[in-house]
Tab-separated table of C-alpha atoms in Angstrom:
chain	number	residue	atom	x	y	z
A	245	MET	CA	35.410	23.509	24.688
A	246	THR	CA	38.768	23.000	23.733
A	247	LEU	CA	39.540	22.268	19.810
A	248	THR	CA	39.717	18.286	20.215
A	249	GLU	CA	36.425	18.684	22.182
A	250	GLN	CA	34.814	20.644	19.432
A	251	LEU	CA	35.965	18.319	17.066
A	252	ALA	CA	34.879	15.656	18.660
A	253	VAL	CA	31.129	17.119	18.967
A	254	PHE	CA	30.963	17.783	15.275
A	255	ALA	CA	32.103	14.308	14.165
A	256	ALA	CA	29.300	13.159	16.535
A	257	GLY	CA	27.044	15.237	14.655
A	258	ILE	CA	27.986	13.825	11.221
A	259	ALA	CA	27.410	10.261	12.701
A	260	ALA	CA	24.262	11.140	14.274
A	261	GLY	CA	23.078	12.225	10.609
A	262	GLY	CA	24.154	9.729	8.554
A	263	ILE	CA	22.393	7.058	11.526
A	264	ASN	CA	19.383	9.152	11.500
A	265	THR	CA	19.305	8.339	7.612
A	266	VAL	CA	19.867	4.666	7.987
A	267	VAL	CA	18.284	3.890	11.557
A	268	GLY	CA	16.749	7.119	13.196
A	269	SER	CA	18.730	6.968	16.382
A	270	GLY	CA	21.375	9.571	16.220
A	271	THR	CA	20.874	11.328	19.434
A	272	LEU	CA	22.072	7.913	21.113
A	273	ILE	CA	25.618	9.135	19.532
A	274	THR	CA	25.402	13.243	20.333
A	275	PHE	CA	24.059	13.068	23.674
A	276	PRO	CA	26.646	10.902	25.337
A	277	VAL	CA	28.955	12.911	23.995
A	278	LEU	CA	27.971	16.316	25.223
A	279	LEU	CA	27.539	14.695	28.627
A	280	ALA	CA	31.063	13.079	28.479
A	281	LEU	CA	32.421	16.792	27.923
A	282	GLY	CA	30.431	18.112	30.658
A	283	PHE	CA	27.636	19.242	29.674
A	284	PRO	CA	24.511	19.162	32.033
A	285	PRO	CA	21.875	16.717	30.886
A	286	VAL	CA	18.926	19.174	30.082
A	287	THR	CA	21.662	21.390	28.393
A	288	ALA	CA	22.770	18.852	26.433
A	289	ASN	CA	19.368	17.588	25.093
A	290	VAL	CA	18.589	21.207	24.282
A	291	SER	CA	21.604	22.020	22.103
A	292	ASN	CA	21.319	18.473	20.412
A	293	THR	CA	17.541	19.169	19.417
A	294	ILE	CA	18.562	22.332	17.676
A	295	GLY	CA	21.695	20.925	16.357
A	296	LEU	CA	19.884	18.025	14.360
A	297	VAL	CA	17.256	20.165	12.613
A	298	PRO	CA	19.168	21.295	10.127
A	299	GLY	CA	20.313	17.538	9.213
A	300	GLY	CA	16.414	16.607	9.284
A	301	LEU	CA	15.703	19.222	7.308
A	302	SER	CA	18.257	17.607	4.706
A	303	GLY	CA	16.604	14.622	4.713
A	304	VAL	CA	12.906	15.544	4.131
A	305	LEU	CA	14.142	17.416	1.070
A	306	GLY	CA	16.273	14.410	0.269
A	307	TYR	CA	12.528	13.065	0.342
A	308	ARG	CA	10.383	15.159	-1.192
A	309	ARG	CA	9.518	13.280	-4.551
A	310	GLU	CA	7.901	10.332	-2.143
A	311	LEU	CA	6.072	13.374	-0.312
A	312	ALA	CA	4.234	14.616	-3.508
A	313	GLY	CA	0.577	13.771	-3.069
A	314	GLN	CA	0.664	13.418	0.965
A	315	ARG	CA	-0.479	16.793	1.981
A	316	SER	CA	-3.526	15.664	3.585
A	317	ARG	CA	-1.554	12.993	5.404
A	318	LEU	CA	1.018	15.102	6.527
A	319	LEU	CA	-1.451	18.026	7.705
A	320	ARG	CA	-3.340	15.304	9.587
A	321	LEU	CA	-0.540	13.363	11.208
A	322	GLY	CA	1.788	16.524	11.538
A	323	SER	CA	-1.011	18.217	13.560
A	324	ALA	CA	-0.583	15.215	16.558
A	325	THR	CA	3.233	15.767	16.256
A	326	LEU	CA	2.837	19.602	16.987
A	327	LEU	CA	0.564	19.010	19.959
A	328	GLY	CA	2.489	16.140	20.942
A	329	ALA	CA	6.282	17.889	20.814
A	330	ILE	CA	5.049	21.127	22.342
A	331	ALA	CA	3.664	19.402	25.504
A	332	GLY	CA	6.792	17.128	25.467
A	333	ALA	CA	9.193	20.682	25.126
A	334	VAL	CA	7.346	22.106	27.797
A	335	ALA	CA	7.279	19.055	30.431
A	336	LEU	CA	11.337	18.982	29.653
A	337	LEU	CA	11.648	22.701	30.768
A	338	THR	CA	9.339	22.597	33.447
A	339	LEU	CA	10.148	19.341	35.290
A	340	PRO	CA	13.017	19.946	37.401
A	341	PRO	CA	16.294	18.827	36.430
A	342	GLY	CA	16.231	15.482	38.799
A	343	ALA	CA	13.002	14.244	36.687
A	344	PHE	CA	15.079	14.595	33.406
A	345	LYS	CA	17.744	12.273	34.727
A	346	ALA	CA	15.631	9.764	36.324
A	347	ILE	CA	13.136	9.459	33.342
A	348	VAL	CA	15.678	9.665	30.496
A	349	PRO	CA	17.986	6.552	31.370
A	350	VAL	CA	14.390	4.644	31.134
A	351	LEU	CA	13.964	6.448	28.102
A	352	ILE	CA	17.470	5.705	26.499
A	353	ILE	CA	16.840	1.561	27.111
A	354	LEU	CA	13.618	1.978	25.538
A	355	ALA	CA	15.408	3.300	22.320
A	356	LEU	CA	17.914	0.920	22.481
A	357	VAL	CA	15.206	-1.773	22.385
A	358	LEU	CA	13.258	-0.537	19.301
A	359	VAL	CA	16.726	-0.219	17.797
A	360	VAL	CA	17.739	-3.833	18.324
A	361	ALA	CA	13.784	-5.123	17.289
A	362	GLN	CA	13.864	-2.783	14.543
A	363	PRO	CA	14.465	-6.277	12.066
A	364	ARG	CA	11.627	-8.282	13.578
A	365	LEU	CA	9.571	-4.999	13.584
A	366	SER	CA	10.362	-4.327	10.035
A	367	ALA	CA	9.327	-7.932	9.016
A	368	TRP	CA	6.253	-7.857	11.210
A	369	VAL	CA	4.903	-5.198	9.298
A	370	LYS	CA	6.106	-6.331	6.031
A	371	ARG	CA	4.050	-9.406	6.726
A	372	ARG	CA	1.249	-7.438	7.883
A	373	ARG	CA	1.454	-4.984	4.941
A	374	GLU	CA	1.666	-8.128	2.382
A	375	SER	CA	-1.916	-9.580	3.781
A	376	GLY	CA	-3.605	-6.670	3.295
A	377	GLY	CA	-3.844	-6.119	7.139
A	378	ALA	CA	-3.134	-2.450	7.348
A	379	ALA	CA	-5.646	0.579	7.304
A	380	PRO	CA	-6.055	2.296	4.458
A	381	GLU	CA	-5.647	6.142	3.818
A	382	HIS	CA	-4.266	7.988	6.999
A	383	GLY	CA	-4.601	5.258	10.072
A	384	GLY	CA	-7.554	6.465	11.589
A	385	LEU	CA	-7.903	8.189	15.202
A	386	LEU	CA	-5.645	5.199	16.611
A	387	LEU	CA	-2.841	6.279	14.633
A	388	TRP	CA	-3.154	10.039	15.115
A	389	LEU	CA	-3.105	9.383	19.299
A	390	ALA	CA	-0.209	7.105	18.862
A	391	VAL	CA	1.407	9.914	16.720
A	392	LEU	CA	0.592	12.127	19.163
A	393	GLY	CA	2.412	10.320	22.228
A	394	THR	CA	5.514	9.934	19.870
A	395	GLY	CA	5.549	13.650	19.425
A	396	VAL	CA	5.428	13.875	23.271
A	397	TYR	CA	8.332	11.516	23.575
A	398	GLY	CA	10.375	13.371	20.671
A	399	GLY	CA	9.725	16.721	22.158
A	400	TYR	CA	10.967	15.328	25.813
A	401	PHE	CA	13.920	13.491	24.461
A	402	GLY	CA	13.459	11.743	20.690
A	403	ALA	CA	15.930	9.229	20.789
A	404	ALA	CA	14.663	6.651	18.060
A	405	GLN	CA	11.321	8.438	17.500
A	406	GLY	CA	12.118	7.458	13.743
A	407	VAL	CA	12.361	3.898	14.403
A	408	LEU	CA	8.733	4.092	16.549
A	409	LEU	CA	7.070	6.235	14.212
A	410	MET	CA	8.257	3.921	11.053
A	411	GLY	CA	6.806	0.958	12.658
A	412	LEU	CA	3.242	2.758	13.643
A	413	LEU	CA	3.186	4.386	9.817
A	414	GLY	CA	3.803	0.313	8.861
A	415	VAL	CA	1.213	-0.875	10.747
A	416	PHE	CA	-1.689	1.694	10.072
A	417	VAL	CA	-1.050	3.082	6.919
A	418	HIS	CA	-1.165	1.307	3.460
A	419	GLU	CA	1.383	2.887	1.591
A	420	ASP	CA	5.025	2.428	-0.422
A	421	ILE	CA	7.654	2.377	2.401
A	422	GLN	CA	9.809	4.851	0.988
A	423	ARG	CA	6.663	7.381	0.990
A	424	LEU	CA	6.439	6.045	4.610
A	425	ASN	CA	9.328	6.821	4.989
A	426	GLY	CA	9.319	10.393	4.066
A	427	VAL	CA	6.187	11.053	6.259
A	428	LYS	CA	8.646	10.029	8.943
A	429	ASN	CA	11.010	12.045	8.206
A	430	TYR	CA	8.768	15.079	8.213
A	431	LEU	CA	7.329	14.287	11.429
A	432	ALA	CA	10.449	13.726	13.313
A	433	LEU	CA	11.892	16.916	11.820
A	434	LEU	CA	8.577	18.537	13.018
A	435	ALA	CA	8.758	17.536	16.385
A	436	ASN	CA	12.425	18.549	16.745
A	437	THR	CA	11.762	21.775	14.992
A	438	VAL	CA	8.651	22.878	17.565
A	439	SER	CA	11.182	21.800	20.426
A	440	ALA	CA	14.283	23.769	19.408
A	441	LEU	CA	12.248	26.953	18.749
A	442	ILE	CA	10.684	26.536	22.501
A	443	PHE	CA	14.117	25.916	23.746
A	444	ILE	CA	15.918	28.471	21.473
A	445	CYS	CA	13.210	31.331	23.278
A	446	VAL	CA	13.427	29.872	27.153
A	447	ALA	CA	16.104	27.239	27.597
A	448	ASP	CA	20.114	27.293	28.370
A	449	VAL	CA	21.525	26.248	24.823
A	450	SER	CA	25.494	25.590	23.894
A	451	TRP	CA	24.811	27.664	20.541
A	452	ARG	CA	28.843	26.100	19.622
A	453	ALA	CA	27.583	22.545	20.409
A	454	ALA	CA	24.446	23.287	18.810
A	455	ALA	CA	26.173	24.676	15.718
A	456	LEU	CA	28.591	22.036	15.235
A	457	ILE	CA	26.131	19.215	15.638
A	458	ALA	CA	24.212	21.412	13.149
A	459	VAL	CA	26.863	21.190	10.391
A	460	GLY	CA	28.062	17.807	11.090
A	461	SER	CA	24.252	16.283	10.480
A	462	ILE	CA	24.107	18.126	7.292
A	463	ILE	CA	27.349	16.487	6.335
A	464	GLY	CA	25.952	13.187	7.725
A	465	GLY	CA	22.526	13.248	6.227
A	466	GLN	CA	24.113	13.253	3.058
A	467	LEU	CA	26.566	10.312	3.733
A	468	GLY	CA	24.061	8.409	5.012
A	469	ALA	CA	22.355	8.307	2.333
A	470	THR	CA	25.305	6.739	-0.066
A	471	VAL	CA	27.836	5.519	2.345
A	472	GLY	CA	25.709	4.602	5.210
A	473	ARG	CA	23.429	1.897	3.347
A	474	ARG	CA	26.624	-0.044	2.375
A	475	LEU	CA	27.488	-0.934	6.093
A	476	PRO	CA	26.041	-3.821	7.930
A	477	PRO	CA	22.639	-2.752	9.750
A	478	ASN	CA	24.162	-4.539	12.415
A	479	ALA	CA	26.920	-3.417	13.133
A	480	LEU	CA	25.416	-0.396	13.193
A	481	ARG	CA	23.224	-1.185	15.732
A	482	ALA	CA	25.735	-2.277	18.151
A	483	VAL	CA	27.708	1.106	17.760
A	484	ILE	CA	24.107	2.664	18.741
A	485	VAL	CA	23.778	0.126	21.633
A	486	VAL	CA	27.036	0.831	22.934
A	487	VAL	CA	26.915	4.594	23.216
A	488	GLY	CA	23.266	4.020	24.523
A	489	VAL	CA	24.995	1.971	27.319
A	490	VAL	CA	27.556	4.709	28.055
A	491	ALA	CA	24.676	7.400	28.379
A	492	VAL	CA	22.578	5.342	30.535
A	493	VAL	CA	25.945	4.690	32.687
A	494	ARG	CA	27.192	8.160	32.661
A	495	LEU	CA	23.692	9.506	33.591
A	496	LEU	CA	23.169	7.045	36.498
A	497	ALA	CA	26.666	7.890	37.769
A	498	GLY	CA	26.220	11.594	37.876
């Protein structure tokens, strides 16, 4: 990569770290940038997943106060995420590259729909919680299975898995929203970490790209916790939709 290209990846990492804190769709920034620079889709996805792990860890540490007292919930739902992420990462590495190019545009479109629908989803979750409709404690078997499915998605690609997790947790668990956000950050980090460890062992990784995204995502995570919350949410969603559409077009054209 040229210096300009490295700066572009680094800037994308910052943006992804910030957006993950605010909205939860940072992959829709970094992944298209790597594609635009000519990385093969699977290599771009693998390098991006590894690069975003440090930013996710920063987010979990930032929410450690909200995670206090939730050990049982984290273990229960973490087991579902762990199994799902392993299955998703293995699927990414065993399916032919053509399958990834065929499946990921659909997953990106699904992620974009989730991002656009997030305000209505959040409002619905809030109304359900206020009416006492959410299940207590850990959400039961249905939530465990749903988190398992989200883990598969996260292990395979993962864009907007945080949006999906927040929707599920809000519906099934009767808990303070900030504490649920801490759980979401933990589960997303777990999925990315499991996938990253598998990818490091057997996949083709661009370590320079992963390192640039890693440093950028750590910075972005801190900025997102302060500056990002002051930005208009609709503006952030518009940016995510634009880059997501670019990624879809780039994949289909390739």
